[in-house]
Tab-separated table of C-alpha atoms in Angstrom:
chain	number	residue	atom	x	y	z
J	1	ASP	CA	0.000	0.000	0.000
J	2	VAL	CA	1.355	3.385	-1.019
J	3	LYS	CA	2.221	5.637	1.837
J	4	VAL	CA	2.795	9.372	1.637
J	5	THR	CA	3.759	10.797	4.996
J	6	GLN	CA	3.736	14.432	6.002
J	7	SER	CA	5.678	14.740	9.215
J	8	SER	CA	3.889	17.794	10.597
J	9	ARG	CA	0.091	17.716	10.764
J	10	TYR	CA	-0.473	20.993	12.619
J	11	LEU	CA	1.879	23.960	12.822
J	12	VAL	CA	1.586	27.499	14.142
J	13	LYS	CA	4.276	29.896	12.964
J	14	ARG	CA	4.911	33.607	13.292
J	15	THR	CA	4.990	36.034	10.390
J	16	GLY	CA	8.481	36.163	8.910
J	17	GLU	CA	9.551	32.733	10.132
J	18	LYS	CA	11.066	30.193	7.770
J	19	VAL	CA	8.873	27.109	7.555
J	20	PHE	CA	9.746	23.636	6.314
J	21	LEU	CA	7.073	21.108	5.391
J	22	GLU	CA	8.443	17.615	4.850
J	23	CYS	CA	6.978	14.819	2.767
J	24	VAL	CA	8.211	11.256	2.311
J	25	GLN	CA	6.832	8.531	0.039
J	26	ASP	CA	7.750	4.868	0.170
J	27	MET	CA	6.811	3.666	-3.330
J	28	ASP	CA	9.834	4.831	-5.312
J	29	HIS	CA	7.643	7.300	-7.207
J	30	GLU	CA	9.336	9.664	-9.634
J	31	ASN	CA	6.741	12.439	-9.392
J	32	MET	CA	6.001	14.419	-6.256
J	33	PHE	CA	3.689	17.387	-5.796
J	34	TRP	CA	2.797	20.088	-3.309
J	35	TYR	CA	-0.760	21.428	-3.346
J	36	ARG	CA	-2.450	24.066	-1.290
J	37	GLN	CA	-6.104	23.530	-0.345
J	38	ASP	CA	-8.372	26.459	0.499
J	39	PRO	CA	-12.190	26.493	0.787
J	40	GLY	CA	-13.818	27.274	-2.532
J	41	LEU	CA	-10.512	27.201	-4.391
J	42	GLY	CA	-9.907	23.460	-4.514
J	43	LEU	CA	-6.406	22.062	-4.846
J	44	ARG	CA	-3.896	24.445	-6.353
J	45	LEU	CA	-0.488	23.226	-7.456
J	46	ILE	CA	2.452	25.028	-5.882
J	47	TYR	CA	5.405	23.029	-7.223
J	48	PHE	CA	6.087	19.576	-8.580
J	49	SER	CA	9.155	17.458	-9.144
J	50	TYR	CA	9.619	14.651	-11.656
J	51	ASP	CA	13.084	13.579	-10.550
J	52	VAL	CA	15.719	14.194	-7.920
J	53	LYS	CA	16.880	17.827	-7.982
J	54	MET	CA	14.313	18.610	-10.682
J	55	LYS	CA	11.410	20.960	-10.024
J	56	GLU	CA	8.806	22.900	-11.927
J	57	LYS	CA	6.582	25.749	-10.850
J	58	GLY	CA	2.911	25.097	-10.526
J	59	ASP	CA	0.126	27.644	-10.579
J	60	ILE	CA	0.942	29.506	-7.336
J	61	PRO	CA	4.709	29.273	-6.648
J	62	GLU	CA	5.152	32.794	-5.292
J	63	GLY	CA	6.434	32.810	-1.731
J	64	TYR	CA	7.409	29.131	-1.841
J	65	SER	CA	10.422	27.060	-2.806
J	66	VAL	CA	11.049	23.316	-2.827
J	67	SER	CA	13.863	20.864	-2.402
J	68	ARG	CA	14.240	17.308	-3.631
J	69	GLU	CA	17.643	15.933	-2.699
J	70	LYS	CA	16.455	12.322	-2.442
J	71	LYS	CA	13.850	10.523	-4.505
J	72	GLU	CA	11.611	9.729	-1.557
J	73	ARG	CA	11.594	13.183	0.026
J	74	PHE	CA	10.092	16.456	-1.206
J	75	SER	CA	10.210	19.534	1.003
J	76	LEU	CA	8.181	22.716	0.752
J	77	ILE	CA	9.843	25.847	2.108
J	78	LEU	CA	8.237	29.136	3.045
J	79	GLU	CA	11.190	31.527	3.210
J	80	SER	CA	9.294	34.183	5.162
J	81	ALA	CA	5.853	33.063	6.235
J	82	SER	CA	2.949	35.471	5.820
J	83	THR	CA	-0.611	35.322	7.140
J	84	ASN	CA	-1.989	34.697	3.631
J	85	GLN	CA	-0.089	31.424	3.605
J	86	THR	CA	-2.322	30.067	6.364
J	87	SER	CA	-3.771	26.996	4.690
J	88	MET	CA	-3.792	23.237	4.401
J	89	TYR	CA	-0.881	21.827	2.411
J	90	LEU	CA	-1.101	18.471	0.690
J	91	CYS	CA	1.842	16.476	-0.581
J	92	ALA	CA	1.289	13.820	-3.253
J	93	SER	CA	3.216	11.380	-5.398
J	94	SER	CA	2.745	9.303	-8.530
J	95	SER	CA	4.850	6.972	-10.637
J	96	GLN	CA	6.288	8.097	-13.973
J	97	GLY	CA	3.520	7.648	-16.516
J	98	GLY	CA	1.248	6.368	-13.776
J	99	ASN	CA	-2.270	7.559	-13.383
J	100	THR	CA	-3.043	7.693	-9.719
J	101	ILE	CA	-1.889	10.462	-7.429
J	102	TYR	CA	-1.529	9.401	-3.802
J	103	PHE	CA	-1.956	12.092	-1.189
J	104	GLY	CA	-0.541	12.592	2.267
J	105	GLU	CA	-2.749	13.433	5.252
J	106	GLY	CA	-2.091	17.145	4.932
J	107	SER	CA	-0.335	19.783	7.020
J	108	TRP	CA	-2.432	22.508	8.579
J	109	LEU	CA	-0.331	25.681	8.793
J	110	THR	CA	-1.435	28.756	10.699
J	111	VAL	CA	0.688	31.896	10.387
J	112	VAL	CA	0.035	34.487	13.091
R	1	GLY	CA	-4.710	28.548	-19.582
R	2	GLU	CA	-5.510	25.064	-18.322
R	3	ASN	CA	-8.640	24.972	-16.238
R	4	VAL	CA	-11.189	22.541	-14.784
R	5	GLU	CA	-14.574	23.905	-13.773
R	6	GLN	CA	-16.639	21.909	-11.308
R	7	HIS	CA	-20.337	22.290	-10.415
R	8	PRO	CA	-22.135	22.485	-8.107
R	9	SER	CA	-20.007	23.680	-5.208
R	10	THR	CA	-22.465	22.204	-2.699
R	11	LEU	CA	-25.074	19.505	-3.145
R	12	SER	CA	-27.602	18.148	-0.668
R	13	VAL	CA	-29.590	15.005	-1.421
R	14	GLN	CA	-31.874	12.735	0.506
R	15	GLU	CA	-30.508	9.323	1.418
R	16	GLY	CA	-31.289	6.904	-1.395
R	17	ASP	CA	-31.423	9.583	-4.089
R	18	SER	CA	-28.826	10.050	-6.825
R	19	ALA	CA	-26.150	12.729	-6.962
R	20	VAL	CA	-24.445	14.108	-10.054
R	21	ILE	CA	-21.335	16.293	-10.128
R	22	LYS	CA	-20.146	17.825	-13.381
R	23	CYS	CA	-16.747	18.994	-14.598
R	24	THR	CA	-15.570	20.725	-17.745
R	25	TYR	CA	-11.934	20.885	-18.817
R	26	SER	CA	-10.213	23.287	-21.170
R	27	ASP	CA	-7.198	21.404	-22.555
R	28	SER	CA	-8.231	18.981	-25.294
R	29	ALA	CA	-4.973	17.037	-24.777
R	30	SER	CA	-6.181	15.854	-21.357
R	31	ASN	CA	-6.239	12.058	-21.375
R	32	TYR	CA	-7.086	10.876	-17.881
R	33	PHE	CA	-9.803	11.986	-15.481
R	34	PRO	CA	-9.790	10.830	-11.847
R	35	TRP	CA	-12.301	11.585	-9.109
R	36	TYR	CA	-11.194	11.961	-5.497
R	37	LYS	CA	-13.239	11.817	-2.315
R	38	GLN	CA	-12.075	13.710	0.759
R	39	GLU	CA	-13.776	13.021	4.056
R	40	LEU	CA	-13.520	15.602	6.793
R	41	GLY	CA	-9.968	15.859	8.102
R	42	LYS	CA	-8.674	13.118	5.821
R	43	ARG	CA	-6.612	12.863	2.654
R	44	PRO	CA	-8.234	12.844	-0.797
R	45	GLN	CA	-8.567	9.291	-2.072
R	46	LEU	CA	-9.200	8.041	-5.595
R	47	ILE	CA	-12.679	6.570	-6.009
R	48	ILE	CA	-12.961	6.141	-9.771
R	49	ASP	CA	-11.183	7.243	-12.927
R	50	ILE	CA	-11.633	7.160	-16.682
R	51	ARG	CA	-9.267	7.336	-19.629
R	52	SER	CA	-9.939	9.438	-22.679
R	53	ASN	CA	-10.595	6.402	-24.910
R	54	VAL	CA	-13.543	5.271	-22.759
R	55	GLY	CA	-16.990	6.843	-22.574
R	56	GLU	CA	-18.272	5.390	-19.332
R	57	LYS	CA	-17.043	3.403	-16.352
R	58	LYS	CA	-18.983	1.986	-13.452
R	59	ASP	CA	-18.011	0.610	-10.041
R	60	GLN	CA	-20.955	-0.500	-7.924
R	61	ARG	CA	-22.883	2.664	-6.972
R	62	ILE	CA	-20.559	5.131	-8.664
R	63	ALA	CA	-20.056	5.804	-12.351
R	64	VAL	CA	-18.208	8.327	-14.464
R	65	THR	CA	-19.100	9.450	-17.965
R	66	LEU	CA	-16.877	11.315	-20.413
R	67	ASN	CA	-17.848	13.387	-23.438
R	68	LYS	CA	-14.589	14.270	-25.208
R	69	THR	CA	-16.264	16.411	-27.822
R	70	ALA	CA	-17.817	18.639	-25.190
R	71	LYS	CA	-14.768	18.294	-22.875
R	72	HIS	CA	-17.134	17.325	-20.132
R	73	PHE	CA	-17.143	14.517	-17.537
R	74	SER	CA	-19.477	13.682	-14.683
R	75	LEU	CA	-19.614	11.619	-11.492
R	76	HIS	CA	-22.842	9.774	-10.739
R	77	ILE	CA	-23.592	8.296	-7.315
R	78	THR	CA	-26.745	6.208	-7.002
R	79	GLU	CA	-28.564	5.111	-3.843
R	80	THR	CA	-26.636	7.636	-1.778
R	81	GLN	CA	-25.788	6.824	1.830
R	82	PRO	CA	-24.707	9.074	4.730
R	83	GLU	CA	-21.122	7.823	4.367
R	84	ASP	CA	-21.057	9.339	0.868
R	85	SER	CA	-21.024	12.773	2.529
R	86	ALA	CA	-17.654	14.324	1.674
R	87	VAL	CA	-15.946	16.755	-0.671
R	88	TYR	CA	-15.448	15.398	-4.181
R	89	PHE	CA	-12.769	16.665	-6.569
R	90	CYS	CA	-12.513	16.035	-10.277
R	91	ALA	CA	-9.195	16.351	-12.090
R	92	ALA	CA	-7.771	16.269	-15.594
R	93	ARG	CA	-4.286	15.093	-16.469
R	94	ILE	CA	-2.383	16.951	-19.153
R	95	PRO	CA	0.371	14.891	-20.814
R	96	SER	CA	2.658	17.764	-21.717
R	97	GLY	CA	6.215	16.649	-20.971
R	98	THR	CA	5.801	15.790	-17.314
R	99	TYR	CA	2.294	14.845	-16.296
R	100	LYS	CA	0.351	17.647	-14.706
R	101	TYR	CA	-2.998	17.343	-12.942
R	102	ILE	CA	-5.508	20.196	-12.816
R	103	PHE	CA	-8.129	19.888	-10.095
R	104	GLY	CA	-11.630	21.293	-9.922
R	105	THR	CA	-12.675	23.445	-6.987
R	106	GLY	CA	-14.558	20.645	-5.240
R	107	THR	CA	-18.180	19.763	-4.440
R	108	ARG	CA	-19.369	19.336	-0.871
R	109	LEU	CA	-21.955	16.562	-0.913
R	110	LYS	CA	-24.321	16.177	2.029
R	111	VAL	CA	-26.516	13.110	2.202
R	112	LEU	CA	-29.442	13.750	4.515
R	113	ALA	CA	-30.732	10.779	6.486
């Protein structure tokens, strides 16, 4: 069974702090994704990666960066957190050419 | 740009009735259309999907139909039960270089007992 694990489920950070959201998958998937979920806006793609050290911007990359040093791990970084980044963040993975995206449980981030 | 529109945003039905959620996509190259169910506080999970070379697919009480000409696909749930209450997301996959998935904005389904 595919497992996508987000290490932090609930975080509260202060404005201006640097925030790291970690995601690990155990199925040797090539593709990994970070989405942001907000009410009424659905799932919006922040960044995705199709290989180690490779990344592409999604629809809303501003204010975020990512890191993929190992195939199983994909990190989302907020360099200087702002209140408008309060949201639920979902990590996901899929195999190269595969159809199904598997999601993590989500990380609820509150920036105060 | 690439876009998936989903309607309605909320849907309430009586237990035992049918529910239909509709999505329209913009990129004609889209070739795969999954539907995800997200229960409160949980991760989205795939419930059914359809490829672009198929017009309809059914799995027990749920079915998906695809009209490629109209760029339109729908989720049908029959004999709804309270446990069907959740947020449902449609998505379209665009095979441009690396695969990219565009999600709809979600439909909150409430099944009233």
